[in-house]
XYZ file of N, CA and C in Angstrom:
777
model
N 83.917 90.449 101.899
C 84.549 91.149 100.950
C 85.482 91.715 101.601
N 86.892 91.502 100.798
C 88.197 92.136 100.962
C 87.763 93.613 100.656
N 88.943 94.556 100.958
C 88.904 96.089 100.698
C 90.825 95.960 99.796
N 90.629 96.649 98.803
C 92.240 96.303 97.352
C 92.303 97.195 97.561
N 93.475 97.487 97.127
C 94.222 98.879 96.461
C 94.549 98.804 94.893
N 94.389 99.454 94.244
C 94.388 98.880 92.900
C 95.577 99.889 91.983
N 96.117 100.064 91.489
C 97.089 100.815 90.546
C 96.236 101.095 89.551
N 95.673 102.415 89.157
C 95.007 102.792 87.696
C 96.029 102.896 86.430
N 97.315 103.644 86.782
C 98.487 103.049 86.357
C 97.558 104.548 85.214
N 97.817 104.114 83.798
C 97.778 105.362 82.976
C 96.627 105.050 82.318
N 95.470 105.750 81.513
C 94.798 105.994 81.458
C 94.569 105.353 80.325
N 95.395 105.015 79.461
C 95.350 104.446 78.216
C 94.882 102.502 78.841
N 95.251 102.027 79.506
C 94.847 100.942 80.539
C 93.723 100.326 79.602
N 92.873 101.663 79.590
C 91.209 101.392 78.724
C 91.289 100.904 78.164
N 92.184 100.957 76.947
C 92.194 100.397 75.521
C 93.079 99.346 75.185
N 94.197 98.919 76.153
C 94.946 98.262 76.281
C 94.819 96.658 76.643
N 95.489 96.042 75.730
C 95.438 94.244 76.376
C 96.671 94.339 76.590
N 97.043 93.994 77.818
C 98.198 94.028 78.194
C 98.199 92.950 79.365
N 99.058 92.180 80.166
C 98.892 91.922 80.852
C 98.657 92.362 82.280
N 98.212 93.361 82.588
C 97.668 94.285 83.428
C 96.656 93.932 83.504
N 96.044 94.289 82.193
C 94.579 94.786 81.977
C 93.804 93.245 82.087
N 94.753 92.378 81.490
C 94.484 90.971 81.555
C 93.761 90.091 82.935
N 94.933 91.067 83.395
C 94.741 90.448 85.478
C 93.479 90.919 86.091
N 93.564 92.579 85.686
C 92.213 92.870 86.200
C 91.239 92.294 85.693
N 90.946 92.301 84.573
C 89.708 91.514 84.198
C 89.258 90.060 84.681
N 90.338 88.838 84.889
C 90.766 88.268 85.704
C 89.969 87.933 86.673
N 90.345 88.945 88.074
C 90.499 89.417 89.081
C 88.809 89.582 89.100
N 87.782 90.707 88.578
C 86.834 90.969 88.493
C 85.724 89.478 88.615
N 87.102 87.985 87.765
C 85.847 86.980 86.813
C 85.575 86.098 88.600
N 86.642 86.317 89.635
C 87.124 85.519 90.731
C 86.754 85.679 92.243
N 86.617 87.317 92.024
C 86.319 87.577 93.482
C 84.936 87.324 93.682
N 83.628 87.064 94.599
C 82.795 87.226 94.570
C 82.346 88.515 94.666
N 81.170 88.420 93.636
C 80.340 89.648 93.001
C 79.766 90.617 94.202
N 80.395 91.592 94.299
C 80.044 92.529 95.234
C 78.708 92.719 95.768
N 77.727 93.302 96.719
C 76.554 94.172 96.422
C 76.818 95.232 95.556
N 77.901 96.617 95.974
C 78.326 97.068 96.057
C 79.591 97.824 95.917
N 80.247 98.929 95.264
C 81.675 98.678 95.234
C 81.819 100.332 95.845
N 82.724 100.691 96.775
C 82.866 101.861 97.549
C 84.165 102.418 97.115
N 84.573 103.596 96.547
C 85.735 103.762 95.891
C 86.351 105.172 95.937
N 87.573 105.328 96.652
C 88.598 106.284 97.069
C 89.541 106.793 95.850
N 88.540 107.944 94.915
C 90.331 107.844 93.920
C 90.523 109.134 94.054
N 92.739 108.777 93.734
C 93.647 109.997 93.594
C 93.619 110.662 92.612
N 91.459 110.691 91.812
C 91.899 111.936 90.833
C 90.297 112.771 91.829
N 90.251 112.353 92.371
C 88.946 112.995 93.169
C 89.838 113.602 94.488
N 90.082 115.028 94.459
C 90.830 115.745 95.680
C 89.925 116.341 96.556
N 89.710 116.710 97.817
C 88.972 117.647 98.503
C 89.395 117.883 99.713
N 88.986 119.179 100.192
C 89.645 118.962 101.597
C 88.379 118.536 102.485
N 87.872 118.053 102.664
C 86.613 117.613 103.728
C 85.909 116.264 102.479
N 86.299 115.183 103.405
C 85.821 113.886 102.389
C 84.610 113.883 101.883
N 84.141 113.744 101.249
C 83.042 113.728 100.424
C 82.698 111.986 100.032
N 81.586 112.086 99.779
C 80.552 111.104 99.648
C 79.861 110.570 98.441
N 79.704 110.182 96.907
C 78.657 110.914 96.389
C 77.328 110.305 96.945
N 76.158 110.550 95.862
C 74.557 110.143 95.957
C 74.652 110.658 94.644
N 74.647 109.867 93.358
C 73.432 109.869 92.369
C 72.758 108.636 91.962
N 72.185 108.840 90.911
C 71.279 108.202 90.789
C 72.076 107.359 89.395
N 72.555 107.673 88.409
C 73.686 107.185 87.892
C 74.707 108.674 87.643
N 76.279 108.089 87.029
C 77.566 108.436 86.921
C 77.833 108.667 85.476
N 77.744 110.387 85.612
C 78.248 111.224 84.241
C 79.668 110.434 83.821
N 80.341 110.521 82.919
C 81.825 110.297 82.368
C 82.351 111.760 82.527
N 84.092 111.305 83.002
C 84.628 112.496 83.363
C 85.945 111.825 82.679
N 86.428 112.666 81.814
C 87.658 112.614 81.112
C 88.590 113.227 81.371
N 89.159 113.124 82.391
C 90.350 113.837 83.197
C 91.497 113.493 83.011
N 92.025 113.632 81.270
C 92.919 113.733 80.508
C 93.174 113.856 79.101
N 94.074 114.262 78.708
C 94.253 115.638 77.482
C 95.260 114.686 76.723
N 95.190 114.752 75.398
C 95.813 114.283 74.352
C 96.264 113.204 74.037
N 95.213 111.583 73.917
C 94.793 110.562 74.287
C 93.847 110.599 73.095
N 93.769 109.092 72.627
C 93.692 108.550 71.513
C 91.666 109.123 71.348
N 91.525 109.500 70.347
C 89.919 109.667 70.595
C 88.728 109.030 71.254
N 90.090 107.647 70.748
C 88.639 106.286 71.057
C 88.276 106.454 73.137
N 89.036 106.789 73.909
C 88.967 106.922 74.901
C 88.117 107.910 75.341
N 87.912 109.034 74.338
C 86.581 110.189 74.545
C 85.088 109.124 74.549
N 85.132 108.606 73.976
C 83.834 107.656 73.126
C 83.376 106.771 74.426
N 84.328 106.218 75.324
C 84.345 105.233 76.361
C 82.846 105.990 77.635
N 82.077 104.945 77.403
C 80.611 105.158 78.652
C 80.717 103.602 79.588
N 81.156 104.331 80.790
C 81.100 103.256 81.959
C 79.381 103.623 82.806
N 78.560 103.292 82.749
C 76.994 103.886 83.197
C 76.645 103.280 84.356
N 78.091 104.222 84.958
C 77.611 102.866 86.594
C 76.540 103.901 87.311
N 75.843 102.741 88.102
C 74.873 103.697 88.750
C 75.305 103.670 90.598
N 74.757 104.694 90.677
C 75.113 105.330 92.748
C 73.973 104.025 93.146
N 73.558 104.352 94.224
C 73.326 103.657 95.459
C 72.789 103.994 96.841
N 72.211 104.916 96.713
C 71.389 106.286 97.465
C 71.444 105.428 99.227
N 71.012 103.942 99.453
C 70.768 103.554 101.043
C 72.139 103.414 101.118
N 73.281 103.094 100.392
C 74.756 103.209 100.579
C 74.927 104.079 101.059
N 75.018 105.172 100.403
C 75.452 106.614 101.105
C 74.475 106.971 101.662
N 73.822 106.699 102.839
C 73.310 107.324 103.982
C 73.814 105.952 104.859
N 74.249 104.594 104.863
C 75.008 103.918 105.302
C 76.149 104.400 105.503
N 76.742 105.040 104.835
C 78.003 105.351 104.906
C 77.967 107.166 106.214
N 77.590 107.838 105.404
C 77.176 109.020 106.137
C 76.936 108.582 107.874
N 76.141 107.726 107.815
C 76.086 107.319 109.032
C 77.321 106.965 109.743
N 78.113 105.902 109.076
C 79.457 105.945 109.666
C 80.329 107.038 110.559
N 79.893 107.167 109.233
C 80.757 109.018 109.245
C 80.138 109.542 110.740
N 79.657 109.571 110.566
C 78.805 110.316 112.133
C 79.218 109.808 113.350
N 79.561 108.507 113.155
C 79.534 107.478 114.337
C 81.190 107.782 114.655
N 81.673 108.380 113.459
C 83.233 108.415 114.062
C 83.685 109.674 113.975
N 82.866 110.847 114.321
C 83.651 111.855 114.252
C 84.358 112.428 112.834
N 83.865 111.416 111.873
C 84.382 112.306 110.831
C 83.815 113.591 109.591
N 84.538 114.417 109.324
C 83.739 115.256 108.683
C 83.623 115.144 106.948
N 82.234 115.371 106.850
C 82.138 114.741 105.481
C 80.814 115.937 104.399
N 81.064 114.898 103.920
C 79.548 115.949 102.335
C 79.598 115.604 101.654
N 78.541 115.586 101.235
C 77.822 114.467 100.221
C 77.468 115.804 98.842
N 77.467 114.852 97.374
C 78.064 115.665 96.287
C 76.874 114.420 95.165
N 75.972 115.718 94.837
C 75.018 115.043 93.823
C 75.375 115.005 92.578
N 76.270 115.526 92.066
C 76.533 115.762 90.452
C 77.657 115.511 90.025
N 78.428 115.416 90.587
C 79.864 114.759 90.197
C 79.947 113.365 89.635
N 80.630 113.414 87.955
C 80.819 111.418 88.031
C 81.841 111.290 88.269
N 82.010 110.492 87.425
C 83.103 109.355 87.661
C 84.477 109.121 86.672
N 85.749 110.129 87.244
C 87.002 110.199 86.752
C 87.938 108.921 86.883
N 88.329 108.962 85.548
C 89.143 108.091 84.870
C 90.039 106.805 86.386
N 90.329 107.780 87.075
C 90.837 106.638 88.494
C 89.650 105.744 89.011
N 88.330 105.623 88.243
C 87.214 105.018 88.826
C 86.990 104.386 88.325
N 86.661 105.026 86.505
C 85.799 104.064 85.337
C 86.924 103.709 84.958
N 88.479 103.629 84.766
C 89.194 102.775 83.937
C 89.744 101.468 84.851
N 89.262 101.672 86.108
C 89.536 100.310 87.345
C 88.301 99.945 86.958
N 87.414 99.818 87.522
C 85.769 99.450 87.172
C 85.446 98.454 86.048
N 85.670 99.274 84.901
C 85.928 98.825 83.487
C 86.393 97.607 83.563
N 87.574 97.783 83.847
C 88.329 96.057 83.821
C 87.672 95.376 84.414
N 86.887 95.550 86.152
C 86.482 94.419 86.935
C 85.525 94.129 85.998
N 84.233 94.579 86.225
C 83.044 94.665 86.271
C 82.421 95.251 84.959
N 83.133 94.712 83.434
C 82.565 95.540 82.312
C 81.129 95.605 82.121
N 80.222 95.049 82.547
C 79.190 95.239 82.735
C 78.006 96.520 83.015
N 79.463 96.940 83.641
C 78.367 98.236 84.966
C 77.288 97.643 85.533
N 77.461 96.298 86.687
C 76.234 95.637 86.894
C 76.803 95.769 88.648
N 77.495 96.600 88.211
C 77.618 97.114 90.440
C 77.282 98.414 90.921
N 76.410 98.460 91.554
C 76.427 99.975 91.959
C 77.514 100.530 92.473
N 78.309 101.563 92.555
C 79.229 102.393 92.836
C 79.085 103.494 93.958
N 79.536 103.748 94.801
C 79.841 104.980 95.576
C 80.793 105.561 95.723
N 81.622 106.784 95.233
C 82.552 107.534 94.674
C 83.009 108.313 96.019
N 84.464 107.638 95.908
C 84.887 109.129 97.357
C 85.994 109.778 96.916
N 86.007 110.558 97.877
C 87.389 111.756 97.667
C 88.613 111.274 98.377
N 89.475 111.565 98.007
C 90.704 111.675 99.077
C 91.468 113.061 99.432
N 92.071 113.332 100.918
C 92.166 114.099 100.877
C 93.998 114.077 101.193
N 94.974 114.579 99.964
C 96.193 113.955 100.384
C 96.780 114.591 101.462
N 96.196 115.891 102.378
C 97.024 117.086 103.231
C 96.548 116.642 104.627
N 95.689 114.978 104.815
C 95.523 114.372 105.920
C 96.436 113.375 106.075
N 97.101 113.343 107.390
C 98.047 112.952 107.732
C 97.833 111.252 107.498
N 98.716 110.470 107.094
C 97.979 109.471 106.472
C 97.177 108.574 107.928
N 98.005 108.808 108.903
C 96.314 107.876 110.299
C 95.352 108.438 110.066
N 95.200 110.343 109.575
C 93.617 110.374 109.082
C 93.087 109.589 108.245
N 93.896 109.331 107.300
C 92.996 108.766 106.345
C 93.104 107.389 106.623
N 93.548 107.000 107.152
C 93.479 105.336 107.674
C 92.199 105.186 108.527
N 92.382 105.926 109.129
C 91.291 106.030 110.052
C 89.599 106.399 109.432
N 90.213 107.173 108.215
C 88.727 106.900 107.214
C 87.919 106.152 106.576
N 88.920 105.313 106.499
C 88.755 103.593 106.006
C 88.360 103.074 106.477
N 88.685 103.146 108.162
C 88.603 101.700 109.517
C 87.000 102.083 109.783
N 86.560 103.611 109.204
C 85.343 103.865 109.866
C 84.189 102.884 108.941
N 84.979 102.208 107.668
C 83.883 102.155 106.892
C 83.833 100.342 107.026
N 85.084 99.195 107.856
C 85.365 98.114 107.853
C 83.556 97.607 107.989
N 82.751 97.476 108.492
C 81.430 97.092 108.693
C 81.274 97.100 107.405
N 80.778 97.944 106.656
C 80.492 96.972 105.021
C 80.860 96.161 104.384
N 81.972 95.948 105.096
C 82.613 94.625 103.714
C 82.286 92.970 104.549
N 81.376 93.449 105.722
C 80.499 92.338 105.901
C 79.098 91.944 105.405
N 79.068 93.540 104.740
C 77.508 93.457 103.968
C 77.709 93.207 102.511
N 78.542 92.884 102.351
C 79.139 92.021 100.848
C 79.532 93.282 99.935
N 80.498 94.492 100.391
C 80.760 95.720 99.826
C 81.986 95.638 100.115
N 82.669 95.998 98.243
C 83.895 95.790 98.404
C 84.170 97.596 98.308
N 85.356 97.408 98.759
C 86.364 99.284 98.966
C 87.038 98.806 98.511
N 87.443 99.925 97.396
C 89.124 99.954 96.768
C 89.326 101.098 97.016
N 90.434 101.079 97.045
C 91.875 102.360 96.818
C 92.098 102.786 95.579
N 91.990 103.650 94.235
C 92.284 103.494 93.379
C 93.295 104.663 93.335
N 94.884 104.330 92.785
C 96.141 105.007 92.921
C 97.002 104.769 92.128
N 98.749 104.604 93.056
C 99.586 104.393 92.402
C 100.922 104.273 93.474
N 101.192 103.445 94.086
C 102.387 103.441 94.932
C 103.480 104.049 94.130
N 103.787 104.173 92.881
C 105.082 104.342 92.629
C 104.355 105.303 91.015
N 104.334 106.904 91.308
C 103.333 107.746 89.948
C 104.456 108.504 90.008
N 105.421 108.665 89.609
C 105.961 109.814 89.138
C 105.753 110.378 87.505
N 105.384 111.366 87.025
C 105.158 111.141 85.409
C 106.082 111.619 84.669
N 107.085 112.254 86.093
C 108.112 113.160 85.311
C 109.204 112.593 85.209
N 108.943 111.287 85.591
C 110.031 109.680 85.648
C 109.955 109.200 84.640
N 108.991 109.077 84.180
C 107.861 107.787 83.303
C 109.297 107.807 82.070
N 109.617 106.545 81.220
C 110.320 106.312 80.614
C 108.923 105.896 79.810
N 108.743 106.667 78.405
C 107.296 106.446 77.793
C 107.028 105.410 76.617
N 108.478 105.495 76.243
C 109.510 104.566 75.529
C 108.993 103.028 75.847
N 109.147 102.066 76.760
C 109.388 101.131 77.526
C 107.867 101.235 78.134
N 107.152 100.036 77.261
C 106.319 99.979 77.592
C 106.216 98.039 78.649
N 107.129 97.473 78.948
C 107.068 96.485 79.552
C 109.005 95.952 79.903
N 109.300 95.358 80.728
C 110.780 94.668 80.766
C 110.861 95.507 82.363
N 112.593 95.500 82.219
C 112.890 95.093 84.107
C 112.526 97.430 84.136
N 112.111 97.036 85.621
C 111.882 97.930 86.221
C 112.780 98.667 86.864
N 113.004 100.094 86.800
C 113.446 100.938 87.740
C 114.326 100.552 89.064
N 115.623 100.522 89.243
C 116.246 99.695 90.424
C 115.056 100.585 91.504
N 115.040 102.068 91.823
C 114.688 103.006 92.635
C 113.160 102.755 92.709
N 112.434 102.375 92.040
C 110.927 102.111 91.691
C 110.530 101.311 92.526
N 111.365 99.587 92.407
C 111.541 98.855 93.128
C 112.082 98.773 94.638
N 113.058 99.105 95.158
C 113.153 99.059 96.475
C 112.346 100.315 97.532
N 111.710 101.327 96.430
C 110.680 101.546 97.154
C 109.218 100.854 97.548
N 108.640 100.088 96.695
C 107.589 98.907 96.647
C 108.287 98.280 97.312
N 109.466 97.256 97.529
C 109.282 96.549 98.390
C 110.070 96.937 100.113
N 110.001 98.367 99.857
C 109.845 98.817 101.355
C 108.608 98.823 102.125
N 108.035 99.168 100.749
C 106.373 99.281 101.362
C 105.717 98.286 101.467
N 105.864 97.269 100.664
C 105.148 95.837 100.831
C 105.813 95.129 102.148
N 106.923 95.866 102.475
C 107.431 94.880 103.621
C 107.073 95.255 105.326
N 106.700 96.142 105.233
C 106.035 97.002 106.111
C 104.793 97.189 105.934
N 103.977 96.588 105.038
C 102.112 96.232 104.823
C 102.241 95.118 105.364
N 103.165 94.063 104.756
C 102.855 93.173 105.364
C 103.392 92.948 106.366
N 103.707 93.379 107.522
C 103.470 93.566 108.907
C 102.935 94.029 109.705
N 101.897 95.133 108.565
C 101.175 95.531 109.095
C 101.603 97.107 110.380
N 103.316 97.114 109.578
C 103.890 98.351 110.399
C 103.106 99.635 110.094
N 102.258 99.949 110.844
C 101.678 101.506 110.250
C 102.542 101.749 111.027
N 103.333 102.530 112.331
C 104.190 103.228 112.612
C 105.228 103.500 111.783
N 105.215 102.793 110.524
C 106.422 102.893 109.878
C 106.548 103.464 108.138
N 104.649 102.909 107.770
C 104.019 103.185 107.153
C 103.243 104.394 106.538
N 103.100 105.322 108.352
C 102.921 106.787 107.986
C 104.127 107.923 108.721
N 104.747 106.924 108.250
C 106.618 107.947 107.892
C 107.034 107.849 106.932
N 106.129 107.045 105.992
C 106.529 106.784 104.400
C 108.075 107.408 104.090
N 107.371 108.775 104.000
C 107.607 110.307 103.040
C 109.100 110.497 103.597
N 109.851 109.862 104.851
C 110.900 110.875 105.747
C 111.859 109.551 105.345
N 110.973 108.019 105.449
C 112.185 106.905 106.089
C 112.669 105.499 104.670
N 110.811 105.845 104.064
C 111.350 104.757 102.820
C 112.500 105.027 101.834
N 113.118 104.215 101.457
C 114.006 104.873 100.308
C 113.179 105.279 98.959
N 113.885 106.229 98.082
C 113.540 107.062 97.520
C 111.967 107.474 97.445
N 111.927 107.584 98.596
C 110.349 107.748 98.549
C 110.361 109.154 97.906
N 110.826 110.650 97.798
C 110.609 111.581 97.143
C 110.955 111.244 95.822
N 111.029 110.310 95.127
C 111.064 110.241 93.664
C 109.886 109.240 93.342
N 109.921 108.496 94.539
C 108.441 107.631 94.296
C 107.392 108.405 94.166
N 107.214 108.962 95.436
C 106.029 109.852 95.680
C 106.594 111.447 95.801
N 106.509 112.418 94.615
C 106.566 113.251 94.605
C 105.431 113.955 95.083
N 106.484 115.439 95.582
C 105.370 115.965 96.995
C 104.295 116.541 96.119
N 104.094 116.864 94.313
C 103.078 116.852 93.907
C 102.180 116.113 93.517
N 102.213 115.586 93.823
C 101.873 113.506 93.299
C 101.427 112.620 94.312
N 101.385 113.400 95.598
C 101.412 112.113 96.685
C 99.155 112.149 97.070
N 98.909 112.304 95.907
C 97.267 111.781 95.901
C 97.263 110.473 95.449
N 97.893 110.102 94.790
C 98.106 108.628 94.294
C 98.697 107.523 95.293
N 99.421 108.006 95.989
C 99.605 106.715 96.729
C 98.683 106.879 98.029
N 97.889 108.182 98.834
C 97.444 107.941 99.740
C 96.204 106.861 100.101
N 95.254 106.533 98.872
C 94.646 105.611 98.877
C 94.802 104.642 99.060
N 95.645 103.891 99.232
C 96.578 102.415 99.937
C 95.995 102.666 101.537
N 96.306 104.027 102.130
C 95.522 103.852 103.245
C 94.493 103.861 103.600
N 93.948 104.520 102.780
C 92.321 104.223 102.678
C 91.387 103.050 102.989
N 92.578 101.769 101.911
C 92.090 100.614 101.793
C 92.661 99.899 102.684
N 93.845 99.858 103.349
C 94.178 99.386 104.791
C 93.176 99.722 105.960
N 92.707 100.932 105.843
C 92.080 100.946 106.978
C 91.024 100.437 107.093
N 90.429 100.129 105.689
C 89.042 99.030 106.010
C 89.235 97.687 106.242
N 90.603 97.431 106.793
C 90.757 95.927 107.121
C 91.529 96.447 108.335
N 90.978 97.457 109.088
C 91.431 96.881 110.008
C 91.612 96.299 111.561
N 89.955 95.859 111.344
C 89.631 94.874 112.156
C 89.778 93.467 111.945
N 91.117 92.913 110.876
C 91.748 92.072 110.333
C 92.911 91.880 110.590
N 93.856 93.071 109.570
C 95.449 92.801 109.624
C 95.789 92.385 108.930
N 95.319 92.015 107.837
C 95.608 91.026 106.748
C 96.476 91.588 105.843
N 96.861 91.112 104.858
C 97.542 91.965 103.688
C 97.938 90.923 102.548
N 98.102 91.085 101.707
C 98.749 90.247 100.108
C 98.934 90.864 99.200
N 99.516 90.825 98.842
C 100.466 91.429 97.589
C 99.457 90.439 96.327
N 98.804 90.689 95.585
C 98.315 90.091 94.633
C 98.847 90.156 93.163
N 99.432 91.070 92.543
C 100.245 91.215 91.393
C 101.075 92.277 91.640
N 102.333 92.572 91.132
C 103.013 93.237 90.990
C 103.890 93.779 89.436
N 103.447 94.698 88.736
C 104.054 94.449 87.183
C 104.594 96.104 87.265
N 105.275 97.001 85.741
C 105.713 98.220 85.879
C 105.292 98.313 84.007
N 105.234 99.532 84.135
C 104.807 100.277 82.798
C 105.754 101.454 82.886
N 106.204 101.961 81.562
C 107.021 102.772 81.228
C 108.309 103.069 82.483
N 108.591 102.038 82.371
C 110.301 101.904 83.858
C 109.696 101.977 85.021
N 108.900 102.706 85.701
C 108.598 102.865 86.837
C 107.286 103.531 87.367
N 106.113 102.810 86.494
C 105.257 103.020 86.401
C 104.305 101.861 87.449
N 104.100 101.704 88.691
C 103.970 100.821 89.320
C 102.129 100.176 89.445
N 102.001 98.888 89.284
C 101.091 98.395 88.772
C 100.209 97.529 89.732
N 100.147 97.133 90.674
C 100.183 96.722 91.969
C 98.975 96.473 92.414
N 98.658 95.553 93.140
C 97.418 95.379 93.957
C 97.367 94.710 94.798
N 96.627 95.094 95.704
C 97.367 94.406 97.399
C 95.439 94.494 97.943
N 95.659 92.996 98.103
C 94.214 92.467 99.264
C 94.659 92.746 100.739
N 93.709 93.077 100.696
C 93.315 93.183 102.631
C 92.186 93.120 103.347
N 92.336 92.018 104.190
C 91.380 91.446 104.853
C 91.557 90.018 104.290
């Protein structure tokens, strides 16, 4: 299986029918069906890497002021405790600090994406936290510790967004041309991902054009899942941008495939 970085955009993707939601639905039908999914969500931030260990996930509606129908969505994803054990063993082997969580449900960074890819909730899921206070190199190493899972038909996903600045959005602009500063940032990121230029990527916040606008200091948790997803393909170091579009002027809808 590849690993993927998938932008989860606005929560309303859960009820929208547009080019991006259509793409993610088609992607789920195109990929080989995985044995399980390990998903790092920008909406689960913790100081220590945390891995879920549940039988069935509850729903977390971690958004406010959206249409009522969104709070009625249920995605009954099941966990996979044997896979949690495998992940714990890999973390121990690689000296990665971790804890196991047996109560947390799925946040919208997870279930919006999963529901579009696998609407029948018939693929078990392991939910993973991210830590935006780690260095990109440390985030990458956490992903890299899991690359062997891909050989066991496990799909690893980082769910976030390369350009995700809520204060810069134009909510009246559903589609159309994207803001130049957002495209310039994404182009720079894409160029260095394609080269697997980790030295530059790990310093993106200092050297990428428009980095502070694209990835504001208060919102870098949405960008960092890309390092976890890249790390999971460290043994191959191959990347391909398989979708790119924008909503609200600069909210990026990018999907990267690694491996």
